[in-house]
């Protein structure tokens, strides 16, 4: 049912919405035009053609997802200036006496932990340059390190509500708390990490060698010098800690993640700027806001409206019914189909539009499975498939592309096919583990 | 006023097949930050200088776009930098020329050259717009000499 005042030329709203949806997604996949621009154009056309009206379109935007993303982006933008990320990376490399395999493992653990607490793209943007510095000092190929960090970022991001955009969207739409993600996804993420890195050890780890002189040079790094602003570091860690506590207990006080993240961002900006003159404050706040990835946020806005338009016409309900017919309405089969389909799609196309579409589709399956409370296996399947599936190819996740860009600029390009040959089977291993996990724990 | 009035017509230059070590010696000898590189017929190809050598001496992680801003925690010694220089001083410079460095014609306005220098360029090659031949160069020394009515140092 559309909630506009009739669709242009009296066309069937379902077909108009379907046409706009397919055209927008095809254009996003073609990468001929910026994805935020396409999403906003598609969203605008949903309203202009009368599929939905503006009031309904705004109702379709998930401000909890947007607020959480923007708040965390601001916190990271301020925190990164302290040099803490370089400090932790170098400290961890020295903890393993600069042994090449130890460094690979430690940097991957650091990447996974940061990815679980922050977003993956920011994490790799901060860790990869230090990795390139360390591998250059050790005179080892950066490829195994960068490959491992891609996997670590996507696996780490799987573990928490805030680790990866699909989780943020799923958590927000299904009302799942930070703790729910931690309890349900972190155990699998830990297992997937352990298995993945056991395989990486067999492939590369045991062969990595570095000369004693090169290791000594890395050991001589003074990580304390990486901290460029100690007071800012203390304030950032305080606020990040409070935000994490807020995520953990906020659900009990009916505080949404967006409120906690945005309040944390405001608090950190206040602590950074209190006592400064007006001009410095303006510059500092302007810089922090400038670091927000507006393309991502507007992309989300457009997608939410497009999907809401499709939902309003009843197309999502029909698709859900078709999928249930295919799976025979069996929860186990449906969960496994969602998991594997999400993984394959996410390896090949942007997982954000895919998840945005799957969310209302899964929601509309609630009556079949006995209510919203019985959809948990499907939500976890979607989250695991979408997040871990990103490891399947170089274009599977934004973080992968960021790492590939660094590798290219550093003169050690990561080739699409070479990456795919190892990454895709390794991703399938993590999805096979997820299948067993979902089956044993929820079905 | 045009560049021709004050340009140094005896400017030293490098050939693309020169080795990095030779270029370094030449830069030091002429107390130059960068020198024009020309082919066997004297056509201007690009600039090569201290910046290109530093780009090889420094870790790639700080040279690349979005790379590290700070290196305070790296404790490399002068001896280690010399070792690193030794490892690439035999490579030819032609593969690392700066093709984006500003160049000017002899009849171009001098003030535009001053603007390039103001923006951080250290040596402006003066190139014939017709055949691309290197005609000379203008450095801050030519400017200072002209302003103070002195002769620019060799």
PDB file of N, CA, C and O in Angstrom, chain A residues 247-320:
ATOM      1  N   UNK A 247      26.959   1.483  26.008  1.00  0.00           N
ATOM      2  CA  UNK A 247      26.402   0.471  25.091  1.00  0.00           C
ATOM      3  C   UNK A 247      25.984  -0.781  25.871  1.00  0.00           C
ATOM      4  O   UNK A 247      24.972  -1.408  25.579  1.00  0.00           O
ATOM      5  N   UNK A 248      26.817  -1.131  26.870  1.00  0.00           N
ATOM      6  CA  UNK A 248      26.582  -2.371  27.611  1.00  0.00           C
ATOM      7  C   UNK A 248      25.343  -2.269  28.508  1.00  0.00           C
ATOM      8  O   UNK A 248      24.566  -3.222  28.583  1.00  0.00           O
ATOM      9  N   UNK A 249      25.176  -1.122  29.164  1.00  0.00           N
ATOM     10  CA  UNK A 249      24.056  -1.017  30.120  1.00  0.00           C
ATOM     11  C   UNK A 249      22.886  -0.183  29.579  1.00  0.00           C
ATOM     12  O   UNK A 249      21.817  -0.184  30.159  1.00  0.00           O
ATOM     13  N   UNK A 250      23.124   0.507  28.469  1.00  0.00           N
ATOM     14  CA  UNK A 250      22.118   1.444  27.953  1.00  0.00           C
ATOM     15  C   UNK A 250      20.769   0.817  27.674  1.00  0.00           C
ATOM     16  O   UNK A 250      19.730   1.451  27.857  1.00  0.00           O
ATOM     17  N   UNK A 251      20.789  -0.425  27.210  1.00  0.00           N
ATOM     18  CA  UNK A 251      19.550  -1.102  26.836  1.00  0.00           C
ATOM     19  C   UNK A 251      18.572  -1.154  28.024  1.00  0.00           C
ATOM     20  O   UNK A 251      17.365  -1.006  27.839  1.00  0.00           O
ATOM     21  N   UNK A 252      19.137  -1.354  29.240  1.00  0.00           N
ATOM     22  CA  UNK A 252      18.290  -1.451  30.436  1.00  0.00           C
ATOM     23  C   UNK A 252      17.613  -0.116  30.752  1.00  0.00           C
ATOM     24  O   UNK A 252      16.596  -0.073  31.428  1.00  0.00           O
ATOM     25  N   UNK A 253      18.225   0.958  30.313  1.00  0.00           N
ATOM     26  CA  UNK A 253      17.677   2.292  30.603  1.00  0.00           C
ATOM     27  C   UNK A 253      16.977   2.890  29.375  1.00  0.00           C
ATOM     28  O   UNK A 253      16.756   4.091  29.312  1.00  0.00           O
ATOM     29  N   UNK A 254      16.699   2.041  28.409  1.00  0.00           N
ATOM     30  CA  UNK A 254      16.029   2.458  27.175  1.00  0.00           C
ATOM     31  C   UNK A 254      16.811   3.559  26.442  1.00  0.00           C
ATOM     32  O   UNK A 254      16.230   4.481  25.882  1.00  0.00           O
ATOM     33  N   UNK A 255      18.127   3.444  26.517  1.00  0.00           N
ATOM     34  CA  UNK A 255      18.976   4.410  25.789  1.00  0.00           C
ATOM     35  C   UNK A 255      19.478   3.730  24.522  1.00  0.00           C
ATOM     36  O   UNK A 255      20.169   2.711  24.579  1.00  0.00           O
ATOM     37  N   UNK A 256      19.134   4.288  23.379  1.00  0.00           N
ATOM     38  CA  UNK A 256      19.558   3.719  22.103  1.00  0.00           C
ATOM     39  C   UNK A 256      21.037   3.984  21.856  1.00  0.00           C
ATOM     40  O   UNK A 256      21.611   4.939  22.402  1.00  0.00           O
ATOM     41  N   UNK A 257      21.677   3.142  21.028  1.00  0.00           N
ATOM     42  CA  UNK A 257      23.102   3.338  20.726  1.00  0.00           C
ATOM     43  C   UNK A 257      23.420   4.716  20.143  1.00  0.00           C
ATOM     44  O   UNK A 257      24.480   5.279  20.419  1.00  0.00           O
ATOM     45  N   UNK A 258      22.490   5.273  19.356  1.00  0.00           N
ATOM     46  CA  UNK A 258      22.752   6.585  18.753  1.00  0.00           C
ATOM     47  C   UNK A 258      22.890   7.649  19.830  1.00  0.00           C
ATOM     48  O   UNK A 258      23.773   8.521  19.762  1.00  0.00           O
ATOM     49  N   UNK A 259      22.027   7.583  20.842  1.00  0.00           N
ATOM     50  CA  UNK A 259      22.082   8.565  21.936  1.00  0.00           C
ATOM     51  C   UNK A 259      23.442   8.480  22.624  1.00  0.00           C
ATOM     52  O   UNK A 259      24.089   9.505  22.884  1.00  0.00           O
ATOM     53  N   UNK A 260      23.868   7.247  22.900  1.00  0.00           N
ATOM     54  CA  UNK A 260      25.131   7.056  23.623  1.00  0.00           C
ATOM     55  C   UNK A 260      26.310   7.548  22.780  1.00  0.00           C
ATOM     56  O   UNK A 260      27.176   8.279  23.268  1.00  0.00           O
ATOM     57  N   UNK A 261      26.340   7.157  21.504  1.00  0.00           N
ATOM     58  CA  UNK A 261      27.470   7.548  20.635  1.00  0.00           C
ATOM     59  C   UNK A 261      27.501   9.062  20.426  1.00  0.00           C
ATOM     60  O   UNK A 261      28.571   9.686  20.508  1.00  0.00           O
ATOM     61  N   UNK A 262      26.348   9.660  20.171  1.00  0.00           N
ATOM     62  CA  UNK A 262      26.332  11.107  19.917  1.00  0.00           C
ATOM     63  C   UNK A 262      26.649  11.892  21.183  1.00  0.00           C
ATOM     64  O   UNK A 262      27.338  12.908  21.141  1.00  0.00           O
ATOM     65  N   UNK A 263      26.161  11.399  22.330  1.00  0.00           N
ATOM     66  CA  UNK A 263      26.479  12.091  23.581  1.00  0.00           C
ATOM     67  C   UNK A 263      27.976  11.970  23.869  1.00  0.00           C
ATOM     68  O   UNK A 263      28.626  12.918  24.288  1.00  0.00           O
ATOM     69  N   UNK A 264      28.522  10.788  23.604  1.00  0.00           N
ATOM     70  CA  UNK A 264      29.970  10.578  23.776  1.00  0.00           C
ATOM     71  C   UNK A 264      30.760  11.524  22.881  1.00  0.00           C
ATOM     72  O   UNK A 264      31.754  12.121  23.310  1.00  0.00           O
ATOM     73  N   UNK A 265      30.312  11.677  21.642  1.00  0.00           N
ATOM     74  CA  UNK A 265      30.997  12.576  20.698  1.00  0.00           C
ATOM     75  C   UNK A 265      30.958  14.009  21.219  1.00  0.00           C
ATOM     76  O   UNK A 265      31.976  14.730  21.209  1.00  0.00           O
ATOM     77  N   UNK A 266      29.787  14.429  21.689  1.00  0.00           N
ATOM     78  CA  UNK A 266      29.643  15.802  22.201  1.00  0.00           C
ATOM     79  C   UNK A 266      30.520  16.010  23.438  1.00  0.00           C
ATOM     80  O   UNK A 266      31.175  17.049  23.588  1.00  0.00           O
ATOM     81  N   UNK A 267      30.545  14.989  24.290  1.00  0.00           N
ATOM     82  CA  UNK A 267      31.356  15.075  25.520  1.00  0.00           C
ATOM     83  C   UNK A 267      32.846  15.201  25.176  1.00  0.00           C
ATOM     84  O   UNK A 267      33.568  16.026  25.753  1.00  0.00           O
ATOM     85  N   UNK A 268      33.293  14.397  24.228  1.00  0.00           N
ATOM     86  CA  UNK A 268      34.709  14.445  23.842  1.00  0.00           C
ATOM     87  C   UNK A 268      35.058  15.788  23.202  1.00  0.00           C
ATOM     88  O   UNK A 268      36.114  16.368  23.484  1.00  0.00           O
ATOM     89  N   UNK A 269      34.159  16.293  22.371  1.00  0.00           N
ATOM     90  CA  UNK A 269      34.409  17.606  21.757  1.00  0.00           C
ATOM     91  C   UNK A 269      34.457  18.695  22.835  1.00  0.00           C
ATOM     92  O   UNK A 269      35.257  19.635  22.750  1.00  0.00           O
ATOM     93  N   UNK A 270      33.618  18.540  23.846  1.00  0.00           N
ATOM     94  CA  UNK A 270      33.636  19.522  24.942  1.00  0.00           C
ATOM     95  C   UNK A 270      34.969  19.439  25.689  1.00  0.00           C
ATOM     96  O   UNK A 270      35.627  20.458  25.928  1.00  0.00           O
ATOM     97  N   UNK A 271      35.399  18.216  26.034  1.00  0.00           N
ATOM     98  CA  UNK A 271      36.653  18.049  26.774  1.00  0.00           C
ATOM     99  C   UNK A 271      37.848  18.533  25.970  1.00  0.00           C
ATOM    100  O   UNK A 271      38.815  19.046  26.513  1.00  0.00           O
ATOM    101  N   UNK A 272      37.770  18.369  24.648  1.00  0.00           N
ATOM    102  CA  UNK A 272      38.879  18.808  23.804  1.00  0.00           C
ATOM    103  C   UNK A 272      38.947  20.332  23.709  1.00  0.00           C
ATOM    104  O   UNK A 272      40.024  20.906  23.611  1.00  0.00           O
ATOM    105  N   UNK A 273      37.782  20.971  23.758  1.00  0.00           N
ATOM    106  CA  UNK A 273      37.752  22.397  23.441  1.00  0.00           C
ATOM    107  C   UNK A 273      37.561  23.341  24.621  1.00  0.00           C
ATOM    108  O   UNK A 273      37.721  24.549  24.460  1.00  0.00           O
ATOM    109  N   UNK A 274      37.228  22.789  25.764  1.00  0.00           N
ATOM    110  CA  UNK A 274      36.973  23.660  26.901  1.00  0.00           C
ATOM    111  C   UNK A 274      38.247  24.459  27.248  1.00  0.00           C
ATOM    112  O   UNK A 274      39.355  23.913  27.245  1.00  0.00           O
ATOM    113  N   UNK A 275      38.079  25.762  27.442  1.00  0.00           N
ATOM    114  CA  UNK A 275      39.222  26.620  27.776  1.00  0.00           C
ATOM    115  C   UNK A 275      39.913  27.217  26.568  1.00  0.00           C
ATOM    116  O   UNK A 275      40.790  28.061  26.706  1.00  0.00           O
ATOM    117  N   UNK A 276      39.539  26.783  25.372  1.00  0.00           N
ATOM    118  CA  UNK A 276      40.177  27.342  24.171  1.00  0.00           C
ATOM    119  C   UNK A 276      39.442  28.602  23.712  1.00  0.00           C
ATOM    120  O   UNK A 276      38.260  28.776  24.052  1.00  0.00           O
ATOM    121  N   UNK A 277      40.119  29.413  22.889  1.00  0.00           N
ATOM    122  CA  UNK A 277      39.427  30.592  22.365  1.00  0.00           C
ATOM    123  C   UNK A 277      38.452  30.159  21.269  1.00  0.00           C
ATOM    124  O   UNK A 277      38.535  29.037  20.745  1.00  0.00           O
ATOM    125  N   UNK A 278      37.533  31.050  20.934  1.00  0.00           N
ATOM    126  CA  UNK A 278      36.431  30.717  20.022  1.00  0.00           C
ATOM    127  C   UNK A 278      36.936  30.247  18.661  1.00  0.00           C
ATOM    128  O   UNK A 278      36.416  29.286  18.080  1.00  0.00           O
ATOM    129  N   UNK A 279      37.986  30.914  18.149  1.00  0.00           N
ATOM    130  CA  UNK A 279      38.473  30.578  16.804  1.00  0.00           C
ATOM    131  C   UNK A 279      39.059  29.161  16.769  1.00  0.00           C
ATOM    132  O   UNK A 279      38.797  28.384  15.853  1.00  0.00           O
ATOM    133  N   UNK A 280      39.853  28.822  17.806  1.00  0.00           N
ATOM    134  CA  UNK A 280      40.445  27.479  17.872  1.00  0.00           C
ATOM    135  C   UNK A 280      39.353  26.428  18.008  1.00  0.00           C
ATOM    136  O   UNK A 280      39.429  25.362  17.389  1.00  0.00           O
ATOM    137  N   UNK A 281      38.343  26.752  18.815  1.00  0.00           N
ATOM    138  CA  UNK A 281      37.236  25.803  18.991  1.00  0.00           C
ATOM    139  C   UNK A 281      36.534  25.543  17.661  1.00  0.00           C
ATOM    140  O   UNK A 281      36.266  24.394  17.302  1.00  0.00           O
ATOM    141  N   UNK A 282      36.264  26.631  16.944  1.00  0.00           N
ATOM    142  CA  UNK A 282      35.579  26.484  15.650  1.00  0.00           C
ATOM    143  C   UNK A 282      36.402  25.605  14.719  1.00  0.00           C
ATOM    144  O   UNK A 282      35.875  24.691  14.076  1.00  0.00           O
ATOM    145  N   UNK A 283      37.695  25.864  14.675  1.00  0.00           N
ATOM    146  CA  UNK A 283      38.582  25.101  13.785  1.00  0.00           C
ATOM    147  C   UNK A 283      38.584  23.622  14.175  1.00  0.00           C
ATOM    148  O   UNK A 283      38.458  22.738  13.327  1.00  0.00           O
ATOM    149  N   UNK A 284      38.699  23.373  15.482  1.00  0.00           N
ATOM    150  CA  UNK A 284      38.783  22.005  15.976  1.00  0.00           C
ATOM    151  C   UNK A 284      37.482  21.223  15.714  1.00  0.00           C
ATOM    152  O   UNK A 284      37.512  20.077  15.244  1.00  0.00           O
ATOM    153  N   UNK A 285      36.350  21.858  16.003  1.00  0.00           N
ATOM    154  CA  UNK A 285      35.053  21.190  15.798  1.00  0.00           C
ATOM    155  C   UNK A 285      34.808  20.982  14.296  1.00  0.00           C
ATOM    156  O   UNK A 285      34.340  19.926  13.867  1.00  0.00           O
ATOM    157  N   UNK A 286      35.184  22.000  13.516  1.00  0.00           N
ATOM    158  CA  UNK A 286      35.025  21.904  12.057  1.00  0.00           C
ATOM    159  C   UNK A 286      35.834  20.721  11.519  1.00  0.00           C
ATOM    160  O   UNK A 286      35.354  19.951  10.681  1.00  0.00           O
ATOM    161  N   UNK A 287      37.060  20.569  12.019  1.00  0.00           N
ATOM    162  CA  UNK A 287      37.921  19.458  11.571  1.00  0.00           C
ATOM    163  C   UNK A 287      37.289  18.125  11.945  1.00  0.00           C
ATOM    164  O   UNK A 287      37.246  17.199  11.127  1.00  0.00           O
ATOM    165  N   UNK A 288      36.793  18.011  13.179  1.00  0.00           N
ATOM    166  CA  UNK A 288      36.190  16.743  13.627  1.00  0.00           C
ATOM    167  C   UNK A 288      34.958  16.410  12.787  1.00  0.00           C
ATOM    168  O   UNK A 288      34.795  15.272  12.337  1.00  0.00           O
ATOM    169  N   UNK A 289      34.108  17.402  12.540  1.00  0.00           N
ATOM    170  CA  UNK A 289      32.915  17.152  11.719  1.00  0.00           C
ATOM    171  C   UNK A 289      33.309  16.832  10.268  1.00  0.00           C
ATOM    172  O   UNK A 289      32.632  16.073   9.587  1.00  0.00           O
ATOM    173  N   UNK A 290      34.403  17.445   9.829  1.00  0.00           N
ATOM    174  CA  UNK A 290      34.877  17.190   8.463  1.00  0.00           C
ATOM    175  C   UNK A 290      35.328  15.750   8.254  1.00  0.00           C
ATOM    176  O   UNK A 290      35.351  15.244   7.139  1.00  0.00           O
ATOM    177  N   UNK A 291      35.705  15.092   9.347  1.00  0.00           N
ATOM    178  CA  UNK A 291      36.177  13.702   9.259  1.00  0.00           C
ATOM    179  C   UNK A 291      35.007  12.705   9.172  1.00  0.00           C
ATOM    180  O   UNK A 291      35.217  11.528   8.917  1.00  0.00           O
ATOM    181  N   UNK A 292      33.802  13.192   9.428  1.00  0.00           N
ATOM    182  CA  UNK A 292      32.627  12.304   9.327  1.00  0.00           C
ATOM    183  C   UNK A 292      32.467  11.895   7.864  1.00  0.00           C
ATOM    184  O   UNK A 292      32.587  12.722   6.956  1.00  0.00           O
ATOM    185  N   UNK A 293      32.225  10.606   7.640  1.00  0.00           N
ATOM    186  CA  UNK A 293      32.070  10.123   6.257  1.00  0.00           C
ATOM    187  C   UNK A 293      30.648  10.400   5.785  1.00  0.00           C
ATOM    188  O   UNK A 293      29.775   9.545   5.882  1.00  0.00           O
ATOM    189  N   UNK A 294      30.475  11.596   5.274  1.00  0.00           N
ATOM    190  CA  UNK A 294      29.126  12.023   4.873  1.00  0.00           C
ATOM    191  C   UNK A 294      28.596  11.187   3.723  1.00  0.00           C
ATOM    192  O   UNK A 294      27.383  10.990   3.588  1.00  0.00           O
ATOM    193  N   UNK A 295      29.501  10.700   2.869  1.00  0.00           N
ATOM    194  CA  UNK A 295      29.054   9.868   1.738  1.00  0.00           C
ATOM    195  C   UNK A 295      28.331   8.637   2.277  1.00  0.00           C
ATOM    196  O   UNK A 295      27.244   8.283   1.816  1.00  0.00           O
ATOM    197  N   UNK A 296      28.926   8.007   3.292  1.00  0.00           N
ATOM    198  CA  UNK A 296      28.309   6.813   3.877  1.00  0.00           C
ATOM    199  C   UNK A 296      26.955   7.168   4.494  1.00  0.00           C
ATOM    200  O   UNK A 296      25.968   6.456   4.287  1.00  0.00           O
ATOM    201  N   UNK A 297      26.906   8.252   5.237  1.00  0.00           N
ATOM    202  CA  UNK A 297      25.664   8.612   5.921  1.00  0.00           C
ATOM    203  C   UNK A 297      24.541   8.932   4.926  1.00  0.00           C
ATOM    204  O   UNK A 297      23.410   8.469   5.075  1.00  0.00           O
ATOM    205  N   UNK A 298      24.855   9.700   3.880  1.00  0.00           N
ATOM    206  CA  UNK A 298      23.821  10.024   2.890  1.00  0.00           C
ATOM    207  C   UNK A 298      23.438   8.795   2.063  1.00  0.00           C
ATOM    208  O   UNK A 298      22.300   8.667   1.608  1.00  0.00           O
ATOM    209  N   UNK A 299      24.393   7.895   1.878  1.00  0.00           N
ATOM    210  CA  UNK A 299      24.104   6.630   1.194  1.00  0.00           C
ATOM    211  C   UNK A 299      23.044   5.865   1.993  1.00  0.00           C
ATOM    212  O   UNK A 299      22.065   5.350   1.441  1.00  0.00           O
ATOM    213  N   UNK A 300      23.231   5.824   3.298  1.00  0.00           N
ATOM    214  CA  UNK A 300      22.261   5.157   4.170  1.00  0.00           C
ATOM    215  C   UNK A 300      20.892   5.832   4.076  1.00  0.00           C
ATOM    216  O   UNK A 300      19.871   5.158   3.967  1.00  0.00           O
ATOM    217  N   UNK A 301      20.894   7.140   4.117  1.00  0.00           N
ATOM    218  CA  UNK A 301      19.617   7.884   4.053  1.00  0.00           C
ATOM    219  C   UNK A 301      18.852   7.496   2.786  1.00  0.00           C
ATOM    220  O   UNK A 301      17.670   7.133   2.823  1.00  0.00           O
ATOM    221  N   UNK A 302      19.544   7.553   1.649  1.00  0.00           N
ATOM    222  CA  UNK A 302      18.917   7.207   0.371  1.00  0.00           C
ATOM    223  C   UNK A 302      18.409   5.768   0.362  1.00  0.00           C
ATOM    224  O   UNK A 302      17.276   5.501  -0.058  1.00  0.00           O
ATOM    225  N   UNK A 303      19.249   4.852   0.852  1.00  0.00           N
ATOM    226  CA  UNK A 303      18.867   3.432   0.848  1.00  0.00           C
ATOM    227  C   UNK A 303      17.643   3.171   1.709  1.00  0.00           C
ATOM    228  O   UNK A 303      16.747   2.429   1.315  1.00  0.00           O
ATOM    229  N   UNK A 304      17.636   3.778   2.892  1.00  0.00           N
ATOM    230  CA  UNK A 304      16.497   3.573   3.789  1.00  0.00           C
ATOM    231  C   UNK A 304      15.194   3.996   3.106  1.00  0.00           C
ATOM    232  O   UNK A 304      14.164   3.336   3.231  1.00  0.00           O
ATOM    233  N   UNK A 305      15.250   5.110   2.381  1.00  0.00           N
ATOM    234  CA  UNK A 305      14.032   5.603   1.716  1.00  0.00           C
ATOM    235  C   UNK A 305      13.641   4.675   0.557  1.00  0.00           C
ATOM    236  O   UNK A 305      12.472   4.332   0.389  1.00  0.00           O
ATOM    237  N   UNK A 306      14.644   4.248  -0.217  1.00  0.00           N
ATOM    238  CA  UNK A 306      14.343   3.345  -1.343  1.00  0.00           C
ATOM    239  C   UNK A 306      13.684   2.065  -0.817  1.00  0.00           C
ATOM    240  O   UNK A 306      12.646   1.625  -1.317  1.00  0.00           O
ATOM    241  N   UNK A 307      14.313   1.471   0.203  1.00  0.00           N
ATOM    242  CA  UNK A 307      13.779   0.212   0.741  1.00  0.00           C
ATOM    243  C   UNK A 307      12.399   0.436   1.360  1.00  0.00           C
ATOM    244  O   UNK A 307      11.494  -0.384   1.203  1.00  0.00           O
ATOM    245  N   UNK A 308      12.216   1.586   2.005  1.00  0.00           N
ATOM    246  CA  UNK A 308      10.912   1.877   2.599  1.00  0.00           C
ATOM    247  C   UNK A 308       9.848   1.995   1.507  1.00  0.00           C
ATOM    248  O   UNK A 308       8.707   1.540   1.685  1.00  0.00           O
ATOM    249  N   UNK A 309      10.235   2.593   0.381  1.00  0.00           N
ATOM    250  CA  UNK A 309       9.307   2.707  -0.747  1.00  0.00           C
ATOM    251  C   UNK A 309       8.888   1.332  -1.248  1.00  0.00           C
ATOM    252  O   UNK A 309       7.705   1.061  -1.475  1.00  0.00           O
ATOM    253  N   UNK A 310       9.862   0.458  -1.394  1.00  0.00           N
ATOM    254  CA  UNK A 310       9.584  -0.906  -1.866  1.00  0.00           C
ATOM    255  C   UNK A 310       8.702  -1.633  -0.850  1.00  0.00           C
ATOM    256  O   UNK A 310       7.747  -2.331  -1.213  1.00  0.00           O
ATOM    257  N   UNK A 311       9.002  -1.420   0.420  1.00  0.00           N
ATOM    258  CA  UNK A 311       8.263  -2.072   1.497  1.00  0.00           C
ATOM    259  C   UNK A 311       6.790  -1.617   1.484  1.00  0.00           C
ATOM    260  O   UNK A 311       5.872  -2.422   1.661  1.00  0.00           O
ATOM    261  N   UNK A 312       6.618  -0.301   1.256  1.00  0.00           N
ATOM    262  CA  UNK A 312       5.267   0.272   1.297  1.00  0.00           C
ATOM    263  C   UNK A 312       4.364  -0.310   0.217  1.00  0.00           C
ATOM    264  O   UNK A 312       3.142  -0.356   0.373  1.00  0.00           O
ATOM    265  N   UNK A 313       4.940  -0.774  -0.882  1.00  0.00           N
ATOM    266  CA  UNK A 313       4.113  -1.317  -1.971  1.00  0.00           C
ATOM    267  C   UNK A 313       3.769  -2.787  -1.747  1.00  0.00           C
ATOM    268  O   UNK A 313       3.003  -3.374  -2.512  1.00  0.00           O
ATOM    269  N   UNK A 314       4.342  -3.391  -0.741  1.00  0.00           N
ATOM    270  CA  UNK A 314       4.060  -4.803  -0.465  1.00  0.00           C
ATOM    271  C   UNK A 314       5.002  -5.750  -1.184  1.00  0.00           C
ATOM    272  O   UNK A 314       4.880  -6.981  -1.086  1.00  0.00           O
ATOM    273  N   UNK A 315       5.993  -5.189  -1.895  1.00  0.00           N
ATOM    274  CA  UNK A 315       6.916  -6.037  -2.663  1.00  0.00           C
ATOM    275  C   UNK A 315       7.791  -6.897  -1.747  1.00  0.00           C
ATOM    276  O   UNK A 315       8.102  -8.054  -2.063  1.00  0.00           O
ATOM    277  N   UNK A 316       8.186  -6.320  -0.616  1.00  0.00           N
ATOM    278  CA  UNK A 316       9.035  -7.062   0.320  1.00  0.00           C
ATOM    279  C   UNK A 316       8.268  -8.266   0.874  1.00  0.00           C
ATOM    280  O   UNK A 316       8.806  -9.373   0.960  1.00  0.00           O
ATOM    281  N   UNK A 317       6.980  -8.034   1.235  1.00  0.00           N
ATOM    282  CA  UNK A 317       6.160  -9.138   1.755  1.00  0.00           C
ATOM    283  C   UNK A 317       6.071 -10.260   0.732  1.00  0.00           C
ATOM    284  O   UNK A 317       6.168 -11.441   1.062  1.00  0.00           O
ATOM    285  N   UNK A 318       5.880  -9.871  -0.511  1.00  0.00           N
ATOM    286  CA  UNK A 318       5.765 -10.890  -1.569  1.00  0.00           C
ATOM    287  C   UNK A 318       7.088 -11.657  -1.723  1.00  0.00           C
ATOM    288  O   UNK A 318       7.088 -12.872  -1.910  1.00  0.00           O
ATOM    289  N   UNK A 319       8.214 -10.919  -1.652  1.00  0.00           N
ATOM    290  CA  UNK A 319       9.522 -11.581  -1.781  1.00  0.00           C
ATOM    291  C   UNK A 319       9.741 -12.537  -0.620  1.00  0.00           C
ATOM    292  O   UNK A 319      10.275 -13.644  -0.798  1.00  0.00           O
ATOM    293  N   UNK A 320       9.328 -12.101   0.580  1.00  0.00           N
ATOM    294  CA  UNK A 320       9.492 -12.963   1.756  1.00  0.00           C
ATOM    295  C   UNK A 320       8.662 -14.224   1.596  1.00  0.00           C
ATOM    296  O   UNK A 320       9.124 -15.339   1.895  1.00  0.00           O
TER     297      UNK A 320
END
